[in-house]
């Protein structure tokens, strides 16, 4: 089985700041990490490889330093890493990104047929959750979003069953291969790389594809040119002037806590009490 | 199958990077292991980079190293509760390339240095902690990491694992850290727009100012404070001996908060947004605290060997120089096909003795104990000097001669005639 995992290098959003003067996002000095959902996707792919054999290729489109993110994925046990990088890709929105990634996956597929593509549910910097579906559509793959676990794969029958988180519960869905899965935070913990894998990753050559190597001829579909989306403004939300309030309760019992809260609500909003009291019990 | 290397370097701070770079350039098969997510992710420094030490390793580092500002002005402040008295030295000579000192952000700098090390041919493995040294009798033959299949072998191990150097202590190469030999420092990076920094410190372009401070900001404890200008931020910090924090039941963050509200300092950092907070130990035991630094199949470099000149706040340059000298020793032995025995490695210590590293440490060898036993240098004197300046400068109808007498009296009253003489002698001995 050949699995492609799309990963994106993102700034660690826990450490990102908005420039107090210009209101732009300050990326300088903010450590870059692999988008967390993509690591769950990788873990799921590696588990399938452990069970069924085959190989895992990690793919990213980004600036040259995104190679660090790929190398990180190699340490966990990915077999091969491809960095699609070219000035022509700069300024891509989700439409142009999924176009470029789809082209790269088509290229990979020519080498060795791809059975399964993983992406994260969404990134923590762009947050659109559109790239996965965009790739699936372009490559005509079955699409399963918000997956928390791949239950089983039947390679002979070319079928796969997953758990998908949905409002109010979990759906168990089945589809045929090839397909694309977008992963939630999985239920499986990330593995701790062995020393051998650390060595392999440090020595493994990441394949670098520019636009042509990625098999893209139409430059109007990529980068800024291929991006109809315009980010017109980025701003930091204003801190609210209203303060949180610490409410002291009389006792610890659930009843006391509930009463304290209800009293609080009623004193704040007498009409609410009237309305509730007026209701027939 | 376990891998075997010519040399393993533990740690990717300035000392480890200098050693690994020099060894790899010399043609050895080098493995460098760093426990941080990336080199620099765990490292803390003010930070001033001294160009000379790096230049001797990477002569053209200025071409692509991430440097913040070159230092054209040095201020030395002695502070009491409401004032500072001190010197400012600014020189156009310092504004002439090649510059001699730079402010840097260690996270960026270490990452850059590590890239150079990799380009030189060393293999760097991050997010991996060396748990133990592998020994064959007395001889170090490799390291044990925290990963599956984690035993790796080498002819020599370079311990560049920083001030704590758990490895050297575990192996019994070094004694436990003495709280009177290490300072605990905290620092913050405050973001400020470039224009504000330039206006506040009278700067333009990439020029920068550093302020070194001592006095009542450390509340009688032995220590110093600092404030450095970066491109788009200020670094401010303070450090004192660990033993003093312990006995005074004071926390470093409290101390830094107080320092930040000092009337001479507050306006300099006003309006900044805190970006980063970090705390770290600094080995300040000086010459007498330097442990054995080489043995059968191992050498110690950098903070792990206590190579810090606290008086001049030099550490990274001693780290890089010791890393380079250790590596050069190993290369010489490799070339002569001599084994890495304690005897042969004694050359490393000799090289260090001949360099500024040991010479400077030796010069200030008495200083830690002098300052430790005489807190008046941090409390009484800054106050006395500040009062003296004020008495002289305040025009209030009193004649200058009486003013001078009053100043003299204040000194004698506070420290007595013998005390003053003794203090002068102690200072002379400490800095001799
Ligand atoms: C603050 C901000 C706001 C933005 N707003 C918009 C917007 O409104 N509309 C818009 O079209 N663009 C927007 N962009 C740009 C957009 O985020 C990126 O250009 C686009 O490349 C990826 O979209 P995403 O990060 O939202 O990915 P998502 O669609 O959230 O990513 C889902 C998954 O796709 C895969 N993936 C995504 N990008 C890559 C990649 N480069 N290489 C490999 N795999 C990848 C990963 O597996 C990821 O988990 C914005 C960017 C920023 C920083
Ligand atoms: C607040 C502060 C301000 C300072 N200001 C200055 C200044 O302005 N100028 C100056 O020159 N010096 C300054 N110093 C001193 C300077 O930071 C140090 O001397 C220098 O960092 C020492 O370098 P090193 O490589 O020996 O150790 P470190 O930089 O501490 O590096 C040690 C490395 O080893 C790694 N490591 C440790 N144990 C293990 C293990 N078991 N396995 C794997 N990896 C491990 C660590 O993660 C770390 O990356 C300052 C220090 C502090 C704390």
CSV table of C-alpha atoms in Angstrom, one decimal, chain B residues 62-410:
chain,number,residue,atom,x,y,z
B,62,UNK,CA,29.0,38.0,9.3
B,63,UNK,CA,27.8,37.1,5.8
B,64,UNK,CA,24.8,35.1,7.0
B,65,UNK,CA,24.7,34.8,10.8
B,66,UNK,CA,21.6,36.2,12.4
B,67,UNK,CA,23.0,39.2,14.2
B,68,UNK,CA,20.9,41.9,15.8
B,69,UNK,CA,22.9,45.0,16.4
B,70,UNK,CA,26.6,45.8,16.7
B,71,UNK,CA,27.5,47.4,20.0
B,72,UNK,CA,28.7,51.0,19.8
B,73,UNK,CA,28.0,52.1,23.3
B,74,UNK,CA,28.6,50.5,26.7
B,75,UNK,CA,27.0,51.9,29.8
B,76,UNK,CA,28.0,50.8,33.3
B,77,UNK,CA,25.5,51.7,35.9
B,78,UNK,CA,25.7,51.6,39.7
B,79,UNK,CA,22.3,51.9,41.1
B,80,UNK,CA,20.7,52.8,44.4
B,81,UNK,CA,17.0,52.9,44.9
B,82,UNK,CA,16.3,56.1,43.0
B,83,UNK,CA,19.4,56.8,40.9
B,84,UNK,CA,22.2,55.5,38.8
B,85,UNK,CA,25.8,56.8,38.6
B,86,UNK,CA,28.1,55.4,36.0
B,87,UNK,CA,29.9,55.7,32.8
B,88,UNK,CA,28.8,55.7,29.2
B,89,UNK,CA,31.4,54.9,26.5
B,90,UNK,CA,30.3,55.4,22.9
B,91,UNK,CA,32.8,55.4,20.1
B,92,UNK,CA,32.6,55.9,16.4
B,93,UNK,CA,35.4,53.3,16.2
B,94,UNK,CA,32.9,50.7,17.3
B,95,UNK,CA,30.7,51.7,14.4
B,96,UNK,CA,33.4,50.7,11.9
B,97,UNK,CA,33.3,47.2,10.4
B,98,UNK,CA,34.4,44.6,11.1
B,99,UNK,CA,32.4,45.0,14.3
B,100,UNK,CA,33.7,43.5,17.5
B,101,UNK,CA,30.5,42.8,19.5
B,102,UNK,CA,27.0,42.1,18.6
B,103,UNK,CA,23.7,41.5,20.3
B,104,UNK,CA,22.1,38.2,19.2
B,105,UNK,CA,19.0,36.1,19.9
B,106,UNK,CA,20.4,32.7,20.9
B,107,UNK,CA,17.5,30.6,19.5
B,108,UNK,CA,18.3,32.1,16.0
B,109,UNK,CA,22.0,32.1,16.4
B,110,UNK,CA,22.3,28.5,17.6
B,111,UNK,CA,20.1,27.3,14.7
B,112,UNK,CA,22.4,29.1,12.3
B,113,UNK,CA,25.5,27.7,13.9
B,114,UNK,CA,24.1,24.2,13.8
B,115,UNK,CA,23.3,24.5,10.1
B,116,UNK,CA,27.0,25.4,9.6
B,117,UNK,CA,28.0,22.3,11.6
B,118,UNK,CA,25.8,20.1,9.4
B,119,UNK,CA,27.2,21.7,6.3
B,120,UNK,CA,30.6,20.9,7.6
B,121,UNK,CA,29.6,17.2,7.6
B,122,UNK,CA,28.6,16.4,11.1
B,123,UNK,CA,25.4,14.5,11.8
B,124,UNK,CA,23.1,16.3,14.1
B,125,UNK,CA,20.3,14.4,16.0
B,126,UNK,CA,17.9,16.6,18.0
B,127,UNK,CA,15.2,15.9,20.5
B,128,UNK,CA,17.4,13.2,21.9
B,129,UNK,CA,18.9,13.2,25.4
B,130,UNK,CA,22.1,11.5,26.4
B,131,UNK,CA,21.3,9.7,29.6
B,132,UNK,CA,24.6,8.1,30.4
B,133,UNK,CA,28.1,7.7,29.2
B,134,UNK,CA,29.1,4.2,28.2
B,135,UNK,CA,32.2,3.1,30.0
B,136,UNK,CA,34.7,0.4,29.5
B,137,UNK,CA,36.4,0.5,32.9
B,138,UNK,CA,37.7,4.1,33.1
B,139,UNK,CA,37.4,4.7,29.5
B,140,UNK,CA,34.4,6.4,27.8
B,141,UNK,CA,33.4,4.4,24.7
B,142,UNK,CA,30.1,6.0,23.8
B,143,UNK,CA,26.8,7.3,25.0
B,144,UNK,CA,23.4,5.9,25.9
B,145,UNK,CA,20.5,8.0,24.6
B,146,UNK,CA,16.9,7.9,25.6
B,147,UNK,CA,15.7,6.3,22.4
B,148,UNK,CA,15.2,2.7,21.4
B,149,UNK,CA,18.5,1.3,20.1
B,150,UNK,CA,20.1,4.2,21.9
B,151,UNK,CA,23.7,3.0,22.5
B,152,UNK,CA,26.2,4.7,20.2
B,153,UNK,CA,29.9,4.3,20.2
B,154,UNK,CA,32.8,6.6,19.5
B,155,UNK,CA,36.5,7.0,20.1
B,156,UNK,CA,35.9,10.1,22.1
B,157,UNK,CA,33.0,12.0,23.7
B,158,UNK,CA,33.0,15.8,24.0
B,159,UNK,CA,30.8,16.9,26.9
B,160,UNK,CA,29.3,20.3,25.8
B,161,UNK,CA,26.1,19.8,27.8
B,162,UNK,CA,26.1,23.1,29.7
B,163,UNK,CA,26.3,24.2,33.2
B,164,UNK,CA,24.3,21.4,34.8
B,165,UNK,CA,26.4,18.7,33.1
B,166,UNK,CA,24.5,15.9,34.6
B,167,UNK,CA,26.6,13.5,32.5
B,168,UNK,CA,30.0,14.6,33.9
B,169,UNK,CA,28.5,14.5,37.4
B,170,UNK,CA,27.0,11.1,37.0
B,171,UNK,CA,30.3,9.7,35.7
B,172,UNK,CA,32.0,11.3,38.6
B,173,UNK,CA,34.2,13.6,36.5
B,174,UNK,CA,32.9,16.6,38.2
B,175,UNK,CA,31.6,17.3,41.7
B,176,UNK,CA,28.0,18.4,42.5
B,177,UNK,CA,27.3,22.1,41.7
B,178,UNK,CA,28.0,24.3,44.7
B,179,UNK,CA,25.2,26.9,45.0
B,180,UNK,CA,27.9,29.5,45.7
B,181,UNK,CA,29.5,28.8,42.4
B,182,UNK,CA,26.5,29.3,40.1
B,183,UNK,CA,24.3,32.3,39.4
B,184,UNK,CA,20.7,32.0,38.6
B,185,UNK,CA,19.7,34.5,35.9
B,186,UNK,CA,16.3,35.5,34.5
B,187,UNK,CA,15.7,37.5,31.4
B,188,UNK,CA,12.9,38.8,29.4
B,189,UNK,CA,12.6,39.9,25.8
B,190,UNK,CA,10.4,42.9,25.3
B,191,UNK,CA,9.2,43.8,21.9
B,192,UNK,CA,9.4,47.4,20.9
B,193,UNK,CA,9.2,49.0,17.4
B,194,UNK,CA,12.6,49.7,15.9
B,195,UNK,CA,11.9,53.5,15.7
B,196,UNK,CA,11.2,53.6,19.5
B,197,UNK,CA,14.5,51.8,20.3
B,198,UNK,CA,16.4,54.1,18.0
B,199,UNK,CA,14.9,57.1,19.5
B,200,UNK,CA,15.3,56.0,23.1
B,201,UNK,CA,18.9,55.0,22.8
B,202,UNK,CA,20.0,57.5,20.2
B,203,UNK,CA,20.8,54.9,17.6
B,204,UNK,CA,20.5,54.4,13.8
B,205,UNK,CA,21.0,51.5,11.5
B,206,UNK,CA,22.2,48.4,13.1
B,207,UNK,CA,24.1,50.0,16.0
B,208,UNK,CA,23.2,49.1,19.5
B,209,UNK,CA,23.7,49.9,23.2
B,210,UNK,CA,24.3,47.6,26.1
B,211,UNK,CA,23.8,48.5,29.8
B,212,UNK,CA,25.5,46.6,32.5
B,213,UNK,CA,24.2,47.3,36.0
B,214,UNK,CA,24.9,46.5,39.6
B,215,UNK,CA,24.1,47.8,43.0
B,216,UNK,CA,20.9,47.8,45.0
B,217,UNK,CA,19.0,46.2,42.1
B,218,UNK,CA,20.3,42.9,43.5
B,219,UNK,CA,19.3,43.8,47.1
B,220,UNK,CA,22.6,43.0,48.6
B,221,UNK,CA,23.0,39.7,46.8
B,222,UNK,CA,26.0,39.2,44.6
B,223,UNK,CA,24.9,39.7,41.0
B,224,UNK,CA,24.4,42.0,38.1
B,225,UNK,CA,21.7,43.2,35.8
B,226,UNK,CA,21.7,44.0,32.1
B,227,UNK,CA,19.7,45.6,29.3
B,228,UNK,CA,20.6,45.1,25.6
B,229,UNK,CA,19.1,46.5,22.5
B,230,UNK,CA,18.1,44.1,19.7
B,231,UNK,CA,16.7,45.0,16.3
B,232,UNK,CA,13.1,45.0,17.4
B,233,UNK,CA,13.3,44.2,21.0
B,234,UNK,CA,15.1,44.8,24.3
B,235,UNK,CA,16.5,42.1,26.5
B,236,UNK,CA,16.5,42.8,30.2
B,237,UNK,CA,17.7,40.5,32.9
B,238,UNK,CA,19.3,40.0,36.3
B,239,UNK,CA,21.2,37.2,37.9
B,240,UNK,CA,22.5,36.5,41.4
B,241,UNK,CA,24.3,33.7,43.1
B,242,UNK,CA,22.1,30.7,43.8
B,243,UNK,CA,23.2,30.6,47.4
B,244,UNK,CA,22.1,34.2,47.9
B,245,UNK,CA,18.7,33.6,46.5
B,246,UNK,CA,18.4,30.7,48.8
B,247,UNK,CA,19.5,32.5,51.9
B,248,UNK,CA,17.5,35.7,51.1
B,249,UNK,CA,14.4,33.7,50.2
B,250,UNK,CA,14.1,35.8,47.2
B,251,UNK,CA,12.9,34.7,43.7
B,252,UNK,CA,14.7,35.9,40.6
B,253,UNK,CA,11.4,37.0,39.0
B,254,UNK,CA,10.6,39.2,42.0
B,255,UNK,CA,14.0,40.7,41.6
B,256,UNK,CA,13.5,41.4,37.9
B,257,UNK,CA,10.1,42.9,38.5
B,258,UNK,CA,11.6,45.3,41.0
B,259,UNK,CA,14.5,46.1,38.7
B,260,UNK,CA,12.0,46.9,35.9
B,261,UNK,CA,10.3,49.5,38.0
B,262,UNK,CA,13.5,51.3,38.9
B,263,UNK,CA,13.0,55.0,37.8
B,264,UNK,CA,16.2,54.8,35.6
B,265,UNK,CA,15.1,51.6,33.9
B,266,UNK,CA,11.3,51.8,33.6
B,267,UNK,CA,11.2,54.5,30.9
B,268,UNK,CA,13.6,52.6,28.7
B,269,UNK,CA,11.3,49.6,28.5
B,270,UNK,CA,8.0,51.4,28.7
B,271,UNK,CA,5.4,50.3,26.2
B,272,UNK,CA,7.2,47.0,25.4
B,273,UNK,CA,5.3,43.8,25.0
B,274,UNK,CA,6.9,40.8,26.7
B,275,UNK,CA,7.8,38.1,24.2
B,276,UNK,CA,9.8,35.7,26.1
B,277,UNK,CA,10.8,34.8,29.6
B,278,UNK,CA,13.7,32.4,30.5
B,279,UNK,CA,15.8,31.4,33.4
B,280,UNK,CA,19.1,29.7,33.4
B,281,UNK,CA,22.1,29.0,35.5
B,282,UNK,CA,25.5,30.6,34.9
B,283,UNK,CA,28.7,28.9,36.3
B,284,UNK,CA,30.4,31.8,38.1
B,285,UNK,CA,32.7,29.9,40.4
B,286,UNK,CA,35.6,31.0,38.3
B,287,UNK,CA,39.1,29.6,38.1
B,288,UNK,CA,38.9,27.6,41.4
B,289,UNK,CA,35.7,25.9,40.3
B,290,UNK,CA,37.1,24.6,37.0
B,291,UNK,CA,36.9,20.7,37.2
B,292,UNK,CA,39.1,18.2,35.6
B,293,UNK,CA,38.4,18.7,31.9
B,294,UNK,CA,39.8,15.7,30.2
B,295,UNK,CA,40.2,12.0,30.9
B,296,UNK,CA,40.1,8.6,29.2
B,297,UNK,CA,38.1,9.2,26.0
B,298,UNK,CA,36.4,12.4,27.1
B,299,UNK,CA,36.8,16.1,27.2
B,300,UNK,CA,34.6,18.9,28.8
B,301,UNK,CA,34.0,22.2,27.0
B,302,UNK,CA,32.0,25.3,27.6
B,303,UNK,CA,29.8,26.0,30.7
B,304,UNK,CA,30.1,22.4,31.7
B,305,UNK,CA,33.8,23.2,32.4
B,306,UNK,CA,32.8,26.4,34.3
B,307,UNK,CA,34.4,28.6,31.7
B,308,UNK,CA,32.6,31.9,32.4
B,309,UNK,CA,34.2,35.2,33.1
B,310,UNK,CA,31.4,36.8,35.2
B,311,UNK,CA,33.1,40.1,35.6
B,312,UNK,CA,33.0,40.8,31.8
B,313,UNK,CA,29.9,38.7,31.2
B,314,UNK,CA,31.8,36.6,28.8
B,315,UNK,CA,30.7,33.0,28.4
B,316,UNK,CA,29.8,32.1,24.9
B,317,UNK,CA,33.2,33.2,23.7
B,318,UNK,CA,35.0,31.0,26.3
B,319,UNK,CA,32.6,28.2,25.3
B,320,UNK,CA,33.5,28.5,21.6
B,321,UNK,CA,37.2,28.9,22.3
B,322,UNK,CA,37.3,25.8,24.6
B,323,UNK,CA,35.2,23.9,22.0
B,324,UNK,CA,37.6,24.8,19.3
B,325,UNK,CA,40.8,24.1,21.4
B,326,UNK,CA,39.4,20.7,22.5
B,327,UNK,CA,38.6,19.8,18.8
B,328,UNK,CA,42.0,20.9,17.6
B,329,UNK,CA,43.6,18.7,20.3
B,330,UNK,CA,41.6,15.8,19.1
B,331,UNK,CA,42.5,16.4,15.5
B,332,UNK,CA,46.2,16.6,16.3
B,333,UNK,CA,46.0,13.3,18.2
B,334,UNK,CA,44.0,11.7,15.3
B,335,UNK,CA,46.6,12.9,12.8
B,336,UNK,CA,49.5,11.6,14.9
B,337,UNK,CA,47.5,8.3,15.4
B,338,UNK,CA,47.7,8.8,19.1
B,339,UNK,CA,44.8,7.4,21.3
B,340,UNK,CA,42.5,9.7,23.3
B,341,UNK,CA,44.0,8.9,26.7
B,342,UNK,CA,43.9,11.2,29.6
B,343,UNK,CA,47.6,11.7,29.2
B,344,UNK,CA,47.4,12.7,25.6
B,345,UNK,CA,44.4,14.9,26.2
B,346,UNK,CA,46.2,16.9,28.8
B,347,UNK,CA,47.4,19.0,25.8
B,348,UNK,CA,43.9,20.4,25.7
B,349,UNK,CA,44.3,21.9,29.2
B,350,UNK,CA,47.7,23.3,28.3
B,351,UNK,CA,46.2,25.0,25.2
B,352,UNK,CA,43.5,26.5,27.4
B,353,UNK,CA,46.0,27.7,30.0
B,354,UNK,CA,47.9,29.5,27.3
B,355,UNK,CA,44.7,31.1,26.0
B,356,UNK,CA,42.7,34.1,27.3
B,357,UNK,CA,40.2,31.6,28.8
B,358,UNK,CA,42.3,30.4,31.7
B,359,UNK,CA,44.4,33.6,31.9
B,360,UNK,CA,41.2,35.7,32.5
B,361,UNK,CA,39.7,33.2,34.9
B,362,UNK,CA,43.0,33.2,36.8
B,363,UNK,CA,43.1,36.9,37.0
B,364,UNK,CA,39.7,37.1,38.7
B,365,UNK,CA,40.1,34.0,40.8
B,366,UNK,CA,39.6,35.8,44.1
B,367,UNK,CA,36.8,37.9,42.9
B,368,UNK,CA,33.9,35.5,43.7
B,369,UNK,CA,34.9,35.1,47.3
B,370,UNK,CA,35.7,38.8,47.8
B,371,UNK,CA,32.3,39.9,46.6
B,372,UNK,CA,30.5,37.1,48.4
B,373,UNK,CA,31.9,38.1,51.7
B,374,UNK,CA,31.5,41.8,51.2
B,375,UNK,CA,27.9,42.8,50.2
B,376,UNK,CA,28.7,46.4,50.9
B,377,UNK,CA,30.0,46.6,47.3
B,378,UNK,CA,26.4,46.0,46.1
B,379,UNK,CA,24.6,48.1,48.7
B,380,UNK,CA,26.6,50.7,50.7
B,381,UNK,CA,28.8,52.0,47.9
B,382,UNK,CA,26.2,52.6,45.2
B,383,UNK,CA,24.2,54.6,47.8
B,384,UNK,CA,27.3,56.5,49.0
B,385,UNK,CA,28.3,57.4,45.5
B,386,UNK,CA,24.9,58.4,44.5
B,387,UNK,CA,24.6,60.6,47.6
B,388,UNK,CA,28.0,62.1,47.0
B,389,UNK,CA,27.0,63.0,43.4
B,390,UNK,CA,23.8,64.5,44.6
B,391,UNK,CA,25.4,66.5,47.4
B,392,UNK,CA,27.8,68.0,44.8
B,393,UNK,CA,25.3,68.7,42.2
B,394,UNK,CA,22.5,70.1,44.3
B,395,UNK,CA,22.9,73.9,44.5
B,396,UNK,CA,21.6,75.0,47.8
B,397,UNK,CA,23.7,77.8,49.2
B,398,UNK,CA,26.2,75.5,50.9
B,399,UNK,CA,29.8,76.0,49.9
B,400,UNK,CA,31.7,73.2,48.1
B,401,UNK,CA,34.3,72.6,50.7
B,402,UNK,CA,31.6,71.8,53.3
B,403,UNK,CA,29.9,69.6,50.8
B,404,UNK,CA,33.1,67.6,50.2
B,405,UNK,CA,33.6,67.3,54.0
B,406,UNK,CA,30.1,66.0,54.3
B,407,UNK,CA,30.7,63.4,51.6
B,408,UNK,CA,33.9,62.3,53.3
B,409,UNK,CA,32.1,62.0,56.6
B,410,UNK,CA,29.3,59.9,55.0
